[in-house]
CSV table of C-alpha atoms and ligand atoms in Angstrom, one decimal:
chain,number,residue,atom,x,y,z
A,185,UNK,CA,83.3,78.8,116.0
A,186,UNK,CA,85.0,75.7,115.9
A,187,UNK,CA,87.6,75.6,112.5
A,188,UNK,CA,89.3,72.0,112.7
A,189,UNK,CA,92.0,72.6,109.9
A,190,UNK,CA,92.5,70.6,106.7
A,191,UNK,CA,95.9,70.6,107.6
A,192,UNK,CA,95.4,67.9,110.9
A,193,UNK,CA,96.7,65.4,108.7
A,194,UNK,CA,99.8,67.0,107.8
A,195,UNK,CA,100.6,67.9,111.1
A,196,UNK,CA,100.2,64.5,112.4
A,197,UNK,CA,102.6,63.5,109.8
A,198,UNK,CA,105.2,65.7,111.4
A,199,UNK,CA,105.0,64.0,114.9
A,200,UNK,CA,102.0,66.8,116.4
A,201,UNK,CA,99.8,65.3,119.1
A,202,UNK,CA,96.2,66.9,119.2
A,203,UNK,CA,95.6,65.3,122.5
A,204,UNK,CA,94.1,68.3,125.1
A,205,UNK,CA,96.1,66.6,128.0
A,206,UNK,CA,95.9,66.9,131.5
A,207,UNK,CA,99.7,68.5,131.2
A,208,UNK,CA,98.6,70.7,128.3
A,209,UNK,CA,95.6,71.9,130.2
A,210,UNK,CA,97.8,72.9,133.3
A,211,UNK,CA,100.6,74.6,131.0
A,212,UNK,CA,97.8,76.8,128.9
A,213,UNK,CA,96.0,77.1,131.6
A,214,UNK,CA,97.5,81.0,132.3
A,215,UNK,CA,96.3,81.7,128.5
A,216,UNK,CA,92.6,79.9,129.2
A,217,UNK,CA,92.0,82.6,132.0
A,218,UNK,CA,92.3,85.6,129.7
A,219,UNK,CA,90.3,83.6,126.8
A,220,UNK,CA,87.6,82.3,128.4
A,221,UNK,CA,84.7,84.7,128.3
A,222,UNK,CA,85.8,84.8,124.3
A,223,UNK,CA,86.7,81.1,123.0
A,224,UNK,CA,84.2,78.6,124.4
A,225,UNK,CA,85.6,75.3,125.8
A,226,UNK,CA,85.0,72.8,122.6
A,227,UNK,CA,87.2,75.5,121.0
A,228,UNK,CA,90.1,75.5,123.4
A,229,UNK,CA,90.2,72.1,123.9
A,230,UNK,CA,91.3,72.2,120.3
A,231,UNK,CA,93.6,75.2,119.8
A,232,UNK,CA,95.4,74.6,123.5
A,233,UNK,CA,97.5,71.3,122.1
A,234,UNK,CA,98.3,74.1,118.9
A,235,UNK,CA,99.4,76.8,121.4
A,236,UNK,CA,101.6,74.8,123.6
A,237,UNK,CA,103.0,73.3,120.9
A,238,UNK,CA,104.0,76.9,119.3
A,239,UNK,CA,105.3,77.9,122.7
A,240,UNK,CA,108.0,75.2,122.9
A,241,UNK,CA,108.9,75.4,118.7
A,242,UNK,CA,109.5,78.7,119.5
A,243,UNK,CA,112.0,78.7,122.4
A,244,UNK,CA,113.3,75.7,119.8
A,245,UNK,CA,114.0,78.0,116.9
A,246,UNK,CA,114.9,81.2,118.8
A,247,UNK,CA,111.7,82.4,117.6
A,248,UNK,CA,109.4,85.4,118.8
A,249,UNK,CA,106.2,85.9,117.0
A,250,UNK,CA,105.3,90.1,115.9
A,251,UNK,CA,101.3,89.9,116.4
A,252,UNK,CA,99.3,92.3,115.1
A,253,UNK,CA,96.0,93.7,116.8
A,254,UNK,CA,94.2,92.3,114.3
A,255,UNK,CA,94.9,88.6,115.1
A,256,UNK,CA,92.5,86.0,116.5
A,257,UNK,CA,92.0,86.1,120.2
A,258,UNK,CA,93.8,82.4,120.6
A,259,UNK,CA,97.3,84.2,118.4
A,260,UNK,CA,97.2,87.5,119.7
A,261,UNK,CA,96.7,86.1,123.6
A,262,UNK,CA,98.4,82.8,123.3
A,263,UNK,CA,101.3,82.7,121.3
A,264,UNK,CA,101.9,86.6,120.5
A,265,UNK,CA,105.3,87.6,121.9
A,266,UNK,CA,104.7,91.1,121.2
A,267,UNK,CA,101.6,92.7,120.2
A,268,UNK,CA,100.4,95.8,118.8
A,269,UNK,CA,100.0,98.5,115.9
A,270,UNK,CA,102.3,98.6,112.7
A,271,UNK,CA,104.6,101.4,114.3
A,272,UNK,CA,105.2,99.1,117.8
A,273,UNK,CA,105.4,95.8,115.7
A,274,UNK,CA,108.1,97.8,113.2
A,275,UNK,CA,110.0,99.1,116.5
A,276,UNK,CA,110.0,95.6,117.9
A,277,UNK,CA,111.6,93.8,114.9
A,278,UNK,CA,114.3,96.1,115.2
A,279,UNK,CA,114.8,95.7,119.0
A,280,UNK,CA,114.3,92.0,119.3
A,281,UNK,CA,117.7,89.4,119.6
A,282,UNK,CA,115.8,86.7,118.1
A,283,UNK,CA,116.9,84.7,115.2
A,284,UNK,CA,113.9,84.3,113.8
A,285,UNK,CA,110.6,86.5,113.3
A,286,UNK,CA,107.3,85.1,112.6
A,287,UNK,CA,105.2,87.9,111.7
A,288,UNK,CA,101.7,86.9,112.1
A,289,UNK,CA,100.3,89.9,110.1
A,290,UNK,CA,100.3,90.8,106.3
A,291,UNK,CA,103.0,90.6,104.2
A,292,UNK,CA,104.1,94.4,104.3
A,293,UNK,CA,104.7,93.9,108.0
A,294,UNK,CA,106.9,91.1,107.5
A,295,UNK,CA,109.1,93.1,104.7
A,296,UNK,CA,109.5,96.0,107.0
A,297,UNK,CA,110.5,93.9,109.8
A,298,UNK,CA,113.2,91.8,107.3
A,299,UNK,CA,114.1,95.4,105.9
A,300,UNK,CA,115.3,96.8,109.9
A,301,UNK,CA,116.6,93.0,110.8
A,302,UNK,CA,118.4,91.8,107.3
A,303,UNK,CA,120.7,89.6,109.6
A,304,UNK,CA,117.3,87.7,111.0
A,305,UNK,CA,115.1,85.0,109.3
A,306,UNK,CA,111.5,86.3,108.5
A,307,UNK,CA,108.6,84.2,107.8
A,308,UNK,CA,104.8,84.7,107.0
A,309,UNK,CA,102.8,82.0,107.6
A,310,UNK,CA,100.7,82.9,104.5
A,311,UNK,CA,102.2,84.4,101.5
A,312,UNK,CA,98.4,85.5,100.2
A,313,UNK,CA,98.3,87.6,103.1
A,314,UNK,CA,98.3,91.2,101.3
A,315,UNK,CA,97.0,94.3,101.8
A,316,UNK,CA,94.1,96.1,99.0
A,317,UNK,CA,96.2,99.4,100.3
A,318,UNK,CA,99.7,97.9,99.2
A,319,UNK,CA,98.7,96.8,96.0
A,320,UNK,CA,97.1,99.8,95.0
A,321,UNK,CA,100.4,101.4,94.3
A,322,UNK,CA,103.6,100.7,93.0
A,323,UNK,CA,107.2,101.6,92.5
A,324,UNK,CA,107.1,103.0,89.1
A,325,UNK,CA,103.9,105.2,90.5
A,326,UNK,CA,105.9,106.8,92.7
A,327,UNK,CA,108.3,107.9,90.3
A,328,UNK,CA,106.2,109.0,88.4
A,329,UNK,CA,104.5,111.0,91.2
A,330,UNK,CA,108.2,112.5,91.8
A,331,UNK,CA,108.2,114.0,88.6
A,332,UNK,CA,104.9,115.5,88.7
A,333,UNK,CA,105.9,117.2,92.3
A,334,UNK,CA,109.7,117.8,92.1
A,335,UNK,CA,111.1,119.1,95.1
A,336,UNK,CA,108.1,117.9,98.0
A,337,UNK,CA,108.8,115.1,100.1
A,338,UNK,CA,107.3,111.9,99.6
A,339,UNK,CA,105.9,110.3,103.3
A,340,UNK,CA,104.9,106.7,102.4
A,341,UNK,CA,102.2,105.2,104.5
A,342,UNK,CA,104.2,101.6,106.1
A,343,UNK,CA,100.8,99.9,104.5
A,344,UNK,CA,103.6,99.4,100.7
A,345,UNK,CA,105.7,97.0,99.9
A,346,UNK,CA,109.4,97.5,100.1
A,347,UNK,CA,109.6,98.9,96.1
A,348,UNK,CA,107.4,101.4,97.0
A,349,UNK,CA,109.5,102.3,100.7
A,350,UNK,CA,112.7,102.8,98.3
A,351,UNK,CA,110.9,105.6,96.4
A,352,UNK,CA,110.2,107.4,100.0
A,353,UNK,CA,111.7,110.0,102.1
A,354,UNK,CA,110.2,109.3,105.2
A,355,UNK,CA,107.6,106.4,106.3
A,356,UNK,CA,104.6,106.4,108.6
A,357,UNK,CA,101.5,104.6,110.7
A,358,UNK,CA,98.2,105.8,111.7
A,359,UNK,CA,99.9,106.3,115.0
A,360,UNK,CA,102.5,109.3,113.9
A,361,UNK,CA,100.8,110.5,110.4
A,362,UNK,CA,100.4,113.7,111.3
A,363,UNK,CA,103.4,114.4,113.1
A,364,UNK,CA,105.5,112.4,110.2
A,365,UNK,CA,104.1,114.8,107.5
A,366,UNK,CA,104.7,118.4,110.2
A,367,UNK,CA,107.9,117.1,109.8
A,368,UNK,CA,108.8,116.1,106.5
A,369,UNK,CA,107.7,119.8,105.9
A,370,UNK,CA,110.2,121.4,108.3
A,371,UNK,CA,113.0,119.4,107.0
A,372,UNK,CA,112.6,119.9,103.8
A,373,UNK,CA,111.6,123.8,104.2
A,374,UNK,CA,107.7,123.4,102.0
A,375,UNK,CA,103.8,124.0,102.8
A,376,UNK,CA,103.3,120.7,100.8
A,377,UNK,CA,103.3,117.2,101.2
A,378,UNK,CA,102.9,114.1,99.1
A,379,UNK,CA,101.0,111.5,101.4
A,380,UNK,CA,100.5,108.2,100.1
A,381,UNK,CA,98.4,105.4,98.9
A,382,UNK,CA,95.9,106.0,101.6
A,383,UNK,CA,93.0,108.6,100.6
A,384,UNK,CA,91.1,108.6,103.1
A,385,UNK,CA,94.1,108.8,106.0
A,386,UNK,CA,95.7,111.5,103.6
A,387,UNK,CA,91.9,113.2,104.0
A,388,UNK,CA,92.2,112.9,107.9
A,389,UNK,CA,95.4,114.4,108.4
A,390,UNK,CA,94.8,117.1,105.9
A,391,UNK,CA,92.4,118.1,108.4
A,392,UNK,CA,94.7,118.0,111.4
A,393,UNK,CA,97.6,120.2,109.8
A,394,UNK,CA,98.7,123.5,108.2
A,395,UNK,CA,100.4,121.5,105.8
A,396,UNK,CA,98.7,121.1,102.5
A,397,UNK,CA,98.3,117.4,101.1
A,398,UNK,CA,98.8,115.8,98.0
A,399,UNK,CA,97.4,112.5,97.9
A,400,UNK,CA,96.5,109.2,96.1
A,401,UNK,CA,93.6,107.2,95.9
A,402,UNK,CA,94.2,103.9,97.8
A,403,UNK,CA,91.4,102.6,100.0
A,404,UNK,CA,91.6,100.0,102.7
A,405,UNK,CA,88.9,97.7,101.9
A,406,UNK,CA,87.6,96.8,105.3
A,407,UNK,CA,87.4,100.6,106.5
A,408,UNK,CA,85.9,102.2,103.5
A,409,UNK,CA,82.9,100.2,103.8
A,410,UNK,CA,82.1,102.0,107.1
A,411,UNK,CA,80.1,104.5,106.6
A,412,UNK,CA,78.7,108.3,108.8
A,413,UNK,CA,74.9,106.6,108.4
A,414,UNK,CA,76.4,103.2,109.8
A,415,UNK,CA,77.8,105.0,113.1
A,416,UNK,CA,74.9,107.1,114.1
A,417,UNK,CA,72.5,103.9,113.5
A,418,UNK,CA,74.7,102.4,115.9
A,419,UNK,CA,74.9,105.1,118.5
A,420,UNK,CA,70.9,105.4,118.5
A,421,UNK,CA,70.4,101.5,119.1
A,422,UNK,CA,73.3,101.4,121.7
A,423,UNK,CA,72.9,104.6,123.5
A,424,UNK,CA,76.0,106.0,125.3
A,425,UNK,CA,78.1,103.5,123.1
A,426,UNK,CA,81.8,105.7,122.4
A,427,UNK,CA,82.7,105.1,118.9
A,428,UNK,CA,86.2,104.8,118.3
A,429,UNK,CA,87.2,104.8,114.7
A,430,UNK,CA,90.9,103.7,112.6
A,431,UNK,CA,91.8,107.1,110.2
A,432,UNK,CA,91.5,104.2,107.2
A,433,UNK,CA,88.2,105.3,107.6
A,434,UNK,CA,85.9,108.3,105.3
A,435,UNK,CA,86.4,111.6,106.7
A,436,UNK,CA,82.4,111.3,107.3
A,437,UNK,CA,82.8,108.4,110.0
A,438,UNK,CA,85.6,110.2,112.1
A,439,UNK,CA,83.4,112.9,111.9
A,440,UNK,CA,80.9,111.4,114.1
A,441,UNK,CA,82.9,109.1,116.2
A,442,UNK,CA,83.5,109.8,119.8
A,443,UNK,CA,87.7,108.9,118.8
A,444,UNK,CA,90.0,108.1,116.4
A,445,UNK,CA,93.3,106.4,116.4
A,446,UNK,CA,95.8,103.9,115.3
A,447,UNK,CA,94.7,100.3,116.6
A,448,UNK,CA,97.1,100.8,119.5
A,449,UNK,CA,95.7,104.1,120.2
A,450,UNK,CA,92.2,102.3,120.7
A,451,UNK,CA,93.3,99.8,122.6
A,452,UNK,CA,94.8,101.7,125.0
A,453,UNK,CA,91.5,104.1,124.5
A,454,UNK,CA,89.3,101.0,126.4
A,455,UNK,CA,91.8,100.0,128.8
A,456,UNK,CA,92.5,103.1,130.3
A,457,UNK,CA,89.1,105.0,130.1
A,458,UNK,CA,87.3,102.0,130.8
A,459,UNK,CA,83.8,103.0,128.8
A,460,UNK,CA,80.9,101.4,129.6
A,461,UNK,CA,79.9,100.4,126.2
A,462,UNK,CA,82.3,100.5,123.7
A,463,UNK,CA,81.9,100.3,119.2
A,464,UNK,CA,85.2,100.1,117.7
A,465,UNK,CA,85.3,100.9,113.8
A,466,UNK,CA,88.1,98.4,113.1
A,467,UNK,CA,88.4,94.9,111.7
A,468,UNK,CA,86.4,93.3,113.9
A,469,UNK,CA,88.8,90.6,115.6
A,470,UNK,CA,90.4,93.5,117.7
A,471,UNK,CA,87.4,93.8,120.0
A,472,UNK,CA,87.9,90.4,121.2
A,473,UNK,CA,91.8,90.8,121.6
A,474,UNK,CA,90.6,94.0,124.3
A,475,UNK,CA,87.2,92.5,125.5
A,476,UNK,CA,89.8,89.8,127.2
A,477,UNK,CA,91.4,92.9,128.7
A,478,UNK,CA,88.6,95.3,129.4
A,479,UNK,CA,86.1,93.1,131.5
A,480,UNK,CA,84.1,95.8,132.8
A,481,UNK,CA,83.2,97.6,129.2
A,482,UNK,CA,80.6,96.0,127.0
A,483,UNK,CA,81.4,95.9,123.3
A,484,UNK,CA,79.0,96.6,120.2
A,485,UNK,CA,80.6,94.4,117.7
A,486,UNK,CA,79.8,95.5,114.2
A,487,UNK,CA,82.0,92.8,112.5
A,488,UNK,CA,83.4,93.2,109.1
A,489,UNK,CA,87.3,90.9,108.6
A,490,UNK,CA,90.3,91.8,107.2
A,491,UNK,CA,90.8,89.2,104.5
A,492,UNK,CA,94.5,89.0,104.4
A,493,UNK,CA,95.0,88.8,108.0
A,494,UNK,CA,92.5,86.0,108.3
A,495,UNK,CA,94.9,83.9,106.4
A,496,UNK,CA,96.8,83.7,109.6
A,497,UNK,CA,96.3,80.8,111.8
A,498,UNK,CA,97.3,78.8,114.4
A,499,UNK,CA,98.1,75.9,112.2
A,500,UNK,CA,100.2,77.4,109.6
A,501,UNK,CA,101.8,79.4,112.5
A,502,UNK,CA,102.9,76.2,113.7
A,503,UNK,CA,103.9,74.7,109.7
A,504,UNK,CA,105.9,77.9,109.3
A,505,UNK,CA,108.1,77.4,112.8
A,506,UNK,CA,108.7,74.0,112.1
A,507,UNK,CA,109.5,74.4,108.3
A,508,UNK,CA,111.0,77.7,108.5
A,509,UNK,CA,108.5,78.6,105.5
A,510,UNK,CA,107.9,81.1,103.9
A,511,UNK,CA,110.9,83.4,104.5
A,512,UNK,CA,110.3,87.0,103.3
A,513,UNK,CA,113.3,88.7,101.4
A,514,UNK,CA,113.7,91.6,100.1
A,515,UNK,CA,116.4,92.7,97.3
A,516,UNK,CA,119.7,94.3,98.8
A,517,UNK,CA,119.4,97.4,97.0
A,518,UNK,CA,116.0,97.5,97.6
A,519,UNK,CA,115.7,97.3,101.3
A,520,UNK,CA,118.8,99.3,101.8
A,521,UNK,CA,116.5,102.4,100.8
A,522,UNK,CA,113.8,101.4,102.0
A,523,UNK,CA,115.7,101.6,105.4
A,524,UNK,CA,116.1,104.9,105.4
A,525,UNK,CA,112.3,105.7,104.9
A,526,UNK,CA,111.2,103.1,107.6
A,527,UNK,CA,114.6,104.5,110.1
A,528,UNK,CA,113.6,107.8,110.2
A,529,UNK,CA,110.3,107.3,111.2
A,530,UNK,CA,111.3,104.8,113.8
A,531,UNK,CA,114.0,107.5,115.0
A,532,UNK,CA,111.2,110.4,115.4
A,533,UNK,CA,111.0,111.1,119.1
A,534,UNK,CA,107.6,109.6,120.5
A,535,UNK,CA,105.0,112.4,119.8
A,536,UNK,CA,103.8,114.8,122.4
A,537,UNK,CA,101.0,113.2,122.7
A,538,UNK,CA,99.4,110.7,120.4
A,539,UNK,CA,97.8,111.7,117.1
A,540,UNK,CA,93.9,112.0,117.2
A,541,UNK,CA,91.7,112.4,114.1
A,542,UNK,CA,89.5,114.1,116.2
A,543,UNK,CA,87.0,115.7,113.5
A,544,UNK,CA,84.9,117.5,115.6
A,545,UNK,CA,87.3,119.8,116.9
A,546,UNK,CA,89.5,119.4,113.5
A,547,UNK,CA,91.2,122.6,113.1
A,548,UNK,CA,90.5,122.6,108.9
A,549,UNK,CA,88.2,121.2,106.5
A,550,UNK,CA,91.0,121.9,103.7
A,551,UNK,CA,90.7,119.1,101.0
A,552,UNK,CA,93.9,117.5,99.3
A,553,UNK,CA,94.8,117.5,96.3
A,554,UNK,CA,94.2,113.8,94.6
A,555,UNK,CA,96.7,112.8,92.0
B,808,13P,P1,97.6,100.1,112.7
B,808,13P,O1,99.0,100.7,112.3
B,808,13P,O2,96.7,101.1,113.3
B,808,13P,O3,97.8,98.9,113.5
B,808,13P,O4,96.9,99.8,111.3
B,808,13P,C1,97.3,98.8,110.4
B,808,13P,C2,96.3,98.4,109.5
B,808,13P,O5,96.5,97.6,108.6
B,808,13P,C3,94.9,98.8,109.8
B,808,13P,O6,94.1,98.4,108.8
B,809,SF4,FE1,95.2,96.3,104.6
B,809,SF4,FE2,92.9,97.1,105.4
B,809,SF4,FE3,93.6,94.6,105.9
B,809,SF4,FE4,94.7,96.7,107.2
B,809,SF4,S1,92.6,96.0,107.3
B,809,SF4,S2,95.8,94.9,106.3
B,809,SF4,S3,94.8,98.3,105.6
B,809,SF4,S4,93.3,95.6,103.8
């Protein structure tokens, strides 16, 4: 699909050239070869002059760019420094010697990367782009949440703003849930733990673990439209399709997928098993970021977008580079404890090996206790 932005004009104001030149085709050409099966040439022709144009801002600014998986094929291939799930994305903001971040993701990435790098610059791109699991909780809930269960630790799911990190003990991702609440338990010598906003993640675990979960009723609002009756419709019209499935999901959909796991965990699912047919359960812009990769495995594309990370684009990727707009900050006092929530999960040793939601051979079918 061919967008051409409303924004052209602005950029032409600053000085941009759209021109697809013979010098911009030979210096995007490296990025074409992974693309091409998945942007069609009208399409390129205009996002290349966009790309190359990021490329040099970038090296300009002392700028890297944090992509997330769920990015468009043309950001997460062509101007993505790193790429990956919330827990590598976290881990790299705190690594990386850049000046700048430009977190092209949703807004609660970008606090927790400015909440581990205070000294650098964040920006967003797009300060709509939020998260229906973020806002369904805040601060003053989780103090209130405190109250109720004095004494159990609270594990935040990094899917919060900042306000709601400060209330935390200890954060996590879909990629370490499971081992962040085994050992929230340990350290803090209970059989219960308060896992929040996500229900249906909180569900998931529950089912994974000894450890009995108290939960809250945030829904992610691309992954709880999927449901068990959408999957096996699937697997009967693509027969021998593996159905790999985010724990955002209802319990009833992991139930009857092939594997579950972060969006990293997936990813590296295709690319090293190499199925033949492949349905991932996800936002849907994630099967073309590993179709580039995985040329031998067909994908079922059952396509349903994530809102807020559709806000980001190549064009106001480029407008927040050459602006510096819109820098994310986060009170002193604020992000000082929410460090220590986001820290030690970032300083958990990598987990022995990485969490599945693997229903079918789920060692409970304990529920949790909704708040
Ligand atoms: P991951 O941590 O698996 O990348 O998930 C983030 C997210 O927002 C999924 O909807
Ligand atoms: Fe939030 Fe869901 Fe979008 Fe992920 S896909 S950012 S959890 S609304």
């Amino acid at each position: 699909m061919l967008i051409l932005s409303i924004t052209e004009d602005l950029m032409a104001a600053d000085g941009f050239q759209f021109a697809f030149t013979p010098e911009i085709e030979v210096e995007t050409a490296p990025v074409w070869e992974k693309v091409r099966r998945i942007v069609t040439p009208m399409e390129w022709r205009a996002k290349a002059p966009l790309i190359a144009a990021i490329n040099r801002l970038k090296a300009e600014k002392d700028a890297v760019i944090l992509a997330h998986n769920y990015m468009t094929p043309e950001i997460f291939h062509g101007v993505g420094d790193y790429v990956g799930d919330s827990l590598g994305l976290a881990k790299e903001a705190a690594r990386s010697k850049a000046r700048v971040i430009v977190q092209a993701g949703v807004h609660f990435m970008a606090e927790t990367s400015k909440i581990l790098s205070p000294e650098k610059t964040v920006l967003i791109p797009d300060l709509r782009a939020g998260c229906s699991l973020a806002a369904s909780i805040t601060g003053a809930d989780v103090r209130l949440i405190k109250q109720r269960y004095p004494g159990l630790p609270v594990v935040t799911y990094v899917n919060t703003t900042a306000e709601v990190k400060a209330e935390t003990d200890i954060c996590c991702t879909s990629a370490n849930a499971v081992q962040v609440v085994e050992e929230a338990a340990r350290l803090w010598g209970v059989d219960r733990v308060i896992l929040i906003p996500d229900e249906f993640l909180a569900r998931n675990v529950a089912r994974q673990t000894d450890i009995k979960i108290i939960a809250w009723k945030g829904r992610c609002e691309v992954h709880e439209r999927f449901t068990a009756a959408d999957i096996l419709e699937i697997k009967q019209a693509y027969p021998g399709a593996e159905v790999l499935a985010h724990p955002e999901c209802p319990a009833e959909v992991l139930e009857v997928a092939d594997f579950a796991g972060s969006t990293q965990a997936m990813n590296d699912y295709v690319l090293t098993r190499k199925p033949k047919r492949v349905v991932l359960i996800t936002e849907c812009s994630m099967a073309d970021n590993v179709a580039a990769d995985a040329v031998d495995t067909e994908f079922v594309r059952p396509c349903v977008l994530c809102p807020h990370m559709q806000r980001i684009s190549l064009e106001n990727i480029y407008e927040a580079l050459l602006h510096g707009r819109h820098e994310v900050t986060v009170e002193a006092d604020v992000a000082a404890r929410a460090r220590l929530a986001v820290q030690r999960m970032v300083d958990l040793p990598p987990p022995a090996k990485p969490a599945r939601y693997d229903l079918v051979k789920a060692r409970h079918h304990v529920d949790v206790e909704l708040i």
